[in-house]
mmCIF file of C-alpha atoms in Angstrom:
data_model
loop_
_atom_site.group_PDB
_atom_site.id
_atom_site.type_symbol
_atom_site.label_atom_id
_atom_site.label_comp_id
_atom_site.label_asym_id
_atom_site.label_seq_id
_atom_site.Cartn_x
_atom_site.Cartn_y
_atom_site.Cartn_z
ATOM 1 C CA MET A 10 8.897 -90.941 69.737
ATOM 2 C CA SER A 11 6.221 -88.542 69.298
ATOM 3 C CA SER A 12 4.544 -89.454 72.544
ATOM 4 C CA ASP A 13 4.107 -85.834 73.553
ATOM 5 C CA GLU A 14 0.763 -84.524 72.670
ATOM 6 C CA ILE A 15 0.088 -81.036 71.210
ATOM 7 C CA ARG A 16 -3.017 -79.213 71.917
ATOM 8 C CA LEU A 17 -4.532 -77.079 69.300
ATOM 9 C CA VAL A 18 -7.606 -74.909 70.221
ATOM 10 C CA SER A 19 -9.899 -74.621 67.100
ATOM 11 C CA ASP A 20 -12.919 -72.640 66.006
ATOM 12 C CA LYS A 21 -15.759 -74.100 64.014
ATOM 13 C CA ARG A 22 -16.068 -72.785 60.453
ATOM 14 C CA THR A 23 -19.280 -71.696 58.923
ATOM 15 C CA GLU A 24 -17.956 -70.141 55.621
ATOM 16 C CA PHE A 25 -16.359 -72.213 52.894
ATOM 17 C CA GLY A 26 -14.850 -71.653 49.525
ATOM 18 C CA LYS A 27 -11.425 -69.797 48.459
ATOM 19 C CA GLY A 28 -12.586 -66.522 49.504
ATOM 20 C CA ALA A 29 -13.444 -67.672 53.083
ATOM 21 C CA ALA A 30 -10.017 -69.687 53.251
ATOM 22 C CA ARG A 31 -8.109 -66.586 52.211
ATOM 23 C CA LYS A 32 -9.867 -64.593 54.906
ATOM 24 C CA LEU A 33 -8.972 -67.154 57.510
ATOM 25 C CA ARG A 34 -5.359 -67.207 56.443
ATOM 26 C CA ARG A 35 -5.247 -63.395 56.721
ATOM 27 C CA ALA A 36 -6.482 -63.824 60.265
ATOM 28 C CA ASP A 37 -3.568 -66.300 60.960
ATOM 29 C CA LYS A 38 -5.824 -69.183 60.828
ATOM 30 C CA VAL A 39 -5.606 -72.499 58.935
ATOM 31 C CA PRO A 40 -8.519 -74.110 57.420
ATOM 32 C CA ALA A 41 -8.960 -77.787 58.419
ATOM 33 C CA VAL A 42 -11.475 -80.729 58.566
ATOM 34 C CA LEU A 43 -11.692 -83.304 61.261
ATOM 35 C CA TYR A 44 -13.131 -86.841 60.637
ATOM 36 C CA GLY A 45 -12.936 -90.554 61.103
ATOM 37 C CA HIS A 46 -14.200 -93.278 63.630
ATOM 38 C CA GLY A 47 -17.726 -92.828 62.153
ATOM 39 C CA GLU A 48 -17.912 -89.177 63.255
ATOM 40 C CA ALA A 49 -19.470 -86.498 60.957
ATOM 41 C CA PRO A 50 -16.718 -84.307 59.367
ATOM 42 C CA VAL A 51 -16.158 -81.085 61.313
ATOM 43 C CA HIS A 52 -14.854 -77.900 59.628
ATOM 44 C CA LEU A 53 -12.289 -76.083 61.858
ATOM 45 C CA ALA A 54 -9.910 -73.153 61.870
ATOM 46 C CA LEU A 55 -6.569 -73.714 63.606
ATOM 47 C CA PRO A 56 -4.268 -71.233 64.997
ATOM 48 C CA PHE A 57 -1.444 -70.785 62.290
ATOM 49 C CA HIS A 58 1.708 -70.623 64.414
ATOM 50 C CA ASP A 59 0.871 -73.376 66.790
ATOM 51 C CA THR A 60 -0.264 -75.652 63.933
ATOM 52 C CA PHE A 61 2.910 -74.876 61.877
ATOM 53 C CA GLN A 62 5.057 -75.709 64.747
ATOM 54 C CA ALA A 63 3.257 -78.886 65.614
ATOM 55 C CA LEU A 64 3.290 -80.238 61.937
ATOM 56 C CA LYS A 65 7.046 -80.043 61.786
ATOM 57 C CA ASN A 66 6.849 -83.571 62.754
ATOM 58 C CA PRO A 67 4.411 -85.049 60.377
ATOM 59 C CA ASN A 68 3.254 -87.949 62.669
ATOM 60 C CA ALA A 69 2.779 -85.575 65.779
ATOM 61 C CA LEU A 70 -0.138 -86.685 68.038
ATOM 62 C CA LEU A 71 -2.585 -83.744 68.209
ATOM 63 C CA THR A 72 -5.319 -82.953 70.712
ATOM 64 C CA ILE A 73 -7.866 -80.671 68.979
ATOM 65 C CA ALA A 74 -9.976 -78.826 71.248
ATOM 66 C CA VAL A 75 -13.417 -78.466 69.378
ATOM 67 C CA ASP A 76 -15.640 -75.779 70.500
ATOM 68 C CA GLY A 77 -18.809 -77.338 72.172
ATOM 69 C CA GLU A 78 -17.514 -81.059 71.665
ATOM 70 C CA GLY A 79 -14.466 -81.513 73.750
ATOM 71 C CA ASP A 80 -11.155 -82.695 72.798
ATOM 72 C CA GLN A 81 -10.427 -85.242 70.037
ATOM 73 C CA LEU A 82 -7.033 -87.001 69.361
ATOM 74 C CA ALA A 83 -6.083 -86.653 65.772
ATOM 75 C CA LEU A 84 -3.171 -87.329 63.267
ATOM 76 C CA ALA A 85 -2.746 -84.948 60.262
ATOM 77 C CA LYS A 86 -3.483 -87.287 57.328
ATOM 78 C CA ASP A 87 -2.825 -84.679 54.557
ATOM 79 C CA VAL A 88 -1.272 -81.088 54.887
ATOM 80 C CA GLN A 89 -1.543 -78.852 51.849
ATOM 81 C CA ARG A 90 1.318 -76.121 51.826
ATOM 82 C CA ASP A 91 2.093 -73.215 49.617
ATOM 83 C CA PRO A 92 4.796 -74.256 47.173
ATOM 84 C CA ILE A 93 6.596 -70.968 47.651
ATOM 85 C CA LYS A 94 5.590 -69.308 50.821
ATOM 86 C CA PRO A 95 5.823 -71.063 54.370
ATOM 87 C CA ILE A 96 2.083 -71.105 54.597
ATOM 88 C CA ILE A 97 -0.205 -74.144 55.331
ATOM 89 C CA GLU A 98 -3.152 -73.949 53.216
ATOM 90 C CA HIS A 99 -5.450 -76.729 54.527
ATOM 91 C CA VAL A 100 -5.089 -79.741 56.940
ATOM 92 C CA ASP A 101 -7.079 -82.972 56.943
ATOM 93 C CA LEU A 102 -7.130 -84.422 60.519
ATOM 94 C CA VAL A 103 -8.224 -88.044 61.099
ATOM 95 C CA ILE A 104 -9.501 -89.032 64.543
ATOM 96 C CA VAL A 105 -7.697 -91.675 66.535
ATOM 97 C CA LYS A 106 -8.128 -93.446 69.766
ATOM 98 C CA ARG A 107 -5.762 -94.482 72.693
ATOM 99 C CA GLY A 108 -4.392 -97.888 72.243
ATOM 100 C CA GLU A 109 -5.145 -98.030 68.595
ATOM 101 C CA LYS A 110 -2.424 -98.907 66.024
ATOM 102 C CA VAL A 111 -2.071 -96.993 62.955
ATOM 103 C CA THR A 112 0.046 -97.218 59.874
ATOM 104 C CA VAL A 113 2.186 -94.102 58.933
ATOM 105 C CA GLU A 114 4.984 -93.110 56.738
ATOM 106 C CA VAL A 115 8.268 -92.152 58.615
ATOM 107 C CA PRO A 116 11.254 -90.585 57.299
ATOM 108 C CA VAL A 117 14.489 -92.602 56.981
ATOM 109 C CA HIS A 118 17.531 -90.439 58.541
ATOM 110 C CA VAL A 119 21.079 -91.583 57.402
ATOM 111 C CA GLU A 120 24.012 -91.145 59.913
ATOM 112 C CA GLY A 121 27.760 -91.920 59.588
ATOM 113 C CA ASP A 122 30.210 -91.937 56.769
ATOM 114 C CA ALA A 123 30.422 -94.730 54.253
ATOM 115 C CA ALA A 124 33.941 -95.964 53.011
ATOM 116 C CA PRO A 125 36.161 -93.534 51.214
ATOM 117 C CA GLU A 126 35.274 -92.862 47.367
ATOM 118 C CA THR A 127 31.660 -94.049 47.786
ATOM 119 C CA VAL A 128 28.358 -92.597 47.011
ATOM 120 C CA VAL A 129 25.354 -93.170 49.513
ATOM 121 C CA THR A 130 22.032 -93.144 47.516
ATOM 122 C CA VAL A 131 18.798 -93.142 49.532
ATOM 123 C CA ASP A 132 16.313 -94.972 47.239
ATOM 124 C CA ASN A 133 13.409 -94.761 49.644
ATOM 125 C CA ALA A 134 13.341 -91.674 51.864
ATOM 126 C CA THR A 135 10.383 -92.943 53.874
ATOM 127 C CA LEU A 136 9.115 -96.332 55.165
ATOM 128 C CA GLU A 137 5.539 -97.328 56.394
ATOM 129 C CA ILE A 138 5.577 -98.732 59.945
ATOM 130 C CA GLU A 139 2.762 -99.750 62.141
ATOM 131 C CA ALA A 140 2.823 -98.538 65.812
ATOM 132 C CA ASP A 141 0.701 -97.401 68.707
ATOM 133 C CA VAL A 142 -0.765 -93.936 68.108
ATOM 134 C CA THR A 143 0.765 -92.643 71.256
ATOM 135 C CA ASN A 144 4.278 -94.072 70.359
ATOM 136 C CA LEU A 145 5.055 -93.188 66.814
ATOM 137 C CA PRO A 146 8.640 -92.684 65.846
ATOM 138 C CA GLU A 147 9.765 -89.334 64.271
ATOM 139 C CA ALA A 148 12.424 -91.007 62.103
ATOM 140 C CA LEU A 149 14.141 -94.320 61.303
ATOM 141 C CA VAL A 150 17.831 -94.047 61.810
ATOM 142 C CA VAL A 151 20.013 -96.169 59.433
ATOM 143 C CA SER A 152 23.863 -96.010 59.980
ATOM 144 C CA VAL A 153 26.080 -96.280 56.846
ATOM 145 C CA GLU A 154 29.431 -96.035 58.992
ATOM 146 C CA GLY A 155 32.308 -97.619 57.091
ATOM 147 C CA LEU A 156 30.122 -99.418 54.578
ATOM 148 C CA GLU A 157 31.766 -100.473 51.289
ATOM 149 C CA VAL A 158 30.812 -100.322 47.632
ATOM 150 C CA GLY A 159 28.082 -102.816 46.808
ATOM 151 C CA THR A 160 26.365 -102.638 50.142
ATOM 152 C CA GLN A 161 22.667 -102.476 50.155
ATOM 153 C CA ILE A 162 20.267 -101.917 52.954
ATOM 154 C CA LEU A 163 16.678 -103.342 52.403
ATOM 155 C CA ALA A 164 13.747 -102.310 54.424
ATOM 156 C CA GLY A 165 13.682 -105.535 56.263
ATOM 157 C CA GLN A 166 17.104 -104.835 57.636
ATOM 158 C CA VAL A 167 16.273 -101.312 59.012
ATOM 159 C CA GLU A 168 15.983 -101.523 62.840
ATOM 160 C CA MET A 169 12.447 -100.609 64.001
ATOM 161 C CA PRO A 170 11.799 -98.844 67.157
ATOM 162 C CA ALA A 171 10.338 -100.574 70.052
ATOM 163 C CA GLY A 172 6.773 -101.350 69.640
ATOM 164 C CA SER A 173 6.918 -100.658 65.928
ATOM 165 C CA THR A 174 6.773 -103.182 62.971
ATOM 166 C CA LEU A 175 7.628 -102.734 59.420
ATOM 167 C CA ALA A 176 4.563 -102.311 57.033
ATOM 168 C CA SER A 177 6.301 -101.672 53.728
ATOM 169 C CA ASP A 178 7.800 -104.540 51.714
ATOM 170 C CA ALA A 179 10.869 -106.049 53.427
ATOM 171 C CA GLU A 180 12.641 -106.350 50.028
ATOM 172 C CA LEU A 181 12.286 -102.649 49.415
ATOM 173 C CA LEU A 182 15.752 -101.129 48.705
ATOM 174 C CA VAL A 183 16.383 -98.206 51.115
ATOM 175 C CA ILE A 184 20.100 -97.533 50.924
ATOM 176 C CA ASN A 185 22.506 -98.215 47.997
ATOM 177 C CA ILE A 186 26.368 -97.806 48.292
ATOM 178 C CA THR A 187 28.099 -97.316 44.960
ATOM 179 C CA GLN A 188 31.524 -96.257 43.568
ATOM 180 C CA GLN A 189 32.297 -92.586 43.399
ATOM 181 C CA ILE A 190 32.844 -91.590 39.871
ATOM 182 C CA SER A 191 35.913 -89.470 38.779
ATOM 183 C CA ALA A 192 35.507 -86.085 37.083
ATOM 184 C CA GLU A 193 37.153 -87.511 33.958
ATOM 185 C CA GLU A 194 34.639 -90.388 33.966
ATOM 186 C CA LEU A 195 31.715 -88.191 34.548
ATOM 187 C CA GLU A 196 32.835 -85.885 31.676
ATOM 188 C CA ALA A 197 33.250 -88.777 29.366
ATOM 189 C CA GLU A 198 29.845 -90.118 30.265
ATOM 190 C CA LEU A 199 28.245 -86.769 29.682
ATOM 191 C CA ALA A 200 30.100 -86.243 26.299
ATOM 192 C CA GLU A 201 28.750 -89.778 25.242
ATOM 193 C CA ALA A 202 25.311 -89.066 26.174
ATOM 194 C CA GLU A 203 25.230 -85.860 24.366
ATOM 195 C CA ALA A 204 26.539 -87.324 21.337
ATOM 196 C CA GLU A 205 23.893 -90.091 21.491
ATOM 197 C CA ALA A 206 21.467 -87.357 21.789
ATOM 198 C CA GLY A 207 22.802 -85.379 18.882
ATOM 199 C CA ILE A 208 23.617 -82.229 20.969
ATOM 200 C CA GLU A 209 26.358 -80.061 19.479
ATOM 201 C CA HIS A 210 28.097 -77.349 21.315
ATOM 202 C CA ASP A 211 29.183 -73.922 19.807
ATOM 203 C CA GLU A 212 32.947 -73.277 19.664
ATOM 204 C CA SER A 213 33.761 -71.881 23.087
ATOM 205 C CA ASP A 214 35.473 -68.471 23.551
ATOM 206 C CA ALA A 215 38.789 -70.119 24.450
ATOM 207 C CA GLU A 216 38.783 -72.383 21.441
ATOM 208 C CA ALA A 217 37.844 -69.346 19.212
ATOM 209 C CA ALA A 218 40.682 -67.298 20.535
ATOM 210 C CA GLU A 219 43.239 -70.216 20.122
ATOM 211 C CA GLY A 220 42.144 -70.602 16.611
ATOM 212 C CA ASP A 221 42.524 -66.935 15.833
ATOM 213 C CA ALA A 222 46.064 -66.870 17.377
ATOM 214 C CA GLU A 223 46.991 -69.770 15.175
ATOM 215 C CA ALA A 224 45.577 -68.159 12.110
ATOM 216 C CA THR A 225 47.527 -64.952 12.851
ATOM 217 C CA GLU A 226 50.849 -67.034 13.436
ATOM 218 C CA GLY A 227 50.261 -68.703 10.030
ATOM 219 C CA GLY A 228 49.774 -65.373 8.345
ATOM 220 C CA GLU A 229 52.919 -63.948 9.802
ATOM 221 C CA GLU A 230 54.811 -67.065 8.611
ATOM 222 C CA SER A 231 53.622 -66.667 5.149
ATOM 223 C CA SER A 232 54.617 -62.932 5.161
ATOM 224 C CA GLU A 233 58.241 -63.791 6.108
ATOM 225 C CA GLN A 234 58.496 -66.331 3.475
ATOM 226 C CA GLU A 235 57.397 -63.925 0.706
#
């Protein structure tokens, strides 16, 4: 459970725009905005390292120290990350209160080994749950130990941590156990799909070499007969 609160000391921002954001990031700060519960949005700059570590758990309960306004409890509602570099570009923080229940997305973690020659497919990697803001689970653990082909686990069958209730559709497919396909079957399916799509392959080097060898042998036989 993410019951441990993480405190981030912020600075108020007075400059905005892409240039100001780049300047902040060069100073190891993360642009952020804090809002909710009827409060006017507050534009902040958060310490990069502490924020990066804190947001490894997407549902971490954060205590945001706002200069001149005291502390605010918050959850990260939206985190914008650089697609290549390990950089947080912006964070939306929503204010929460103790004793409040919130709905959040929680990742599904699969553990155990299904029966031999099976494939475990995670159809939905996250589920929505409702829980007290000070007692949010970091993950929902689903065991597939020994499960046979044809087994399906629906959202309603996933065990919820104490104090949490499922908010997603109970009929949502989470885990699907199917038969492992052999290499020969996979190759045949691929060939069939390529044929239907009209894909033709050039003669491989090996096939070309084999063809040349056969032609040479044929030529030698003709010479001997002559």
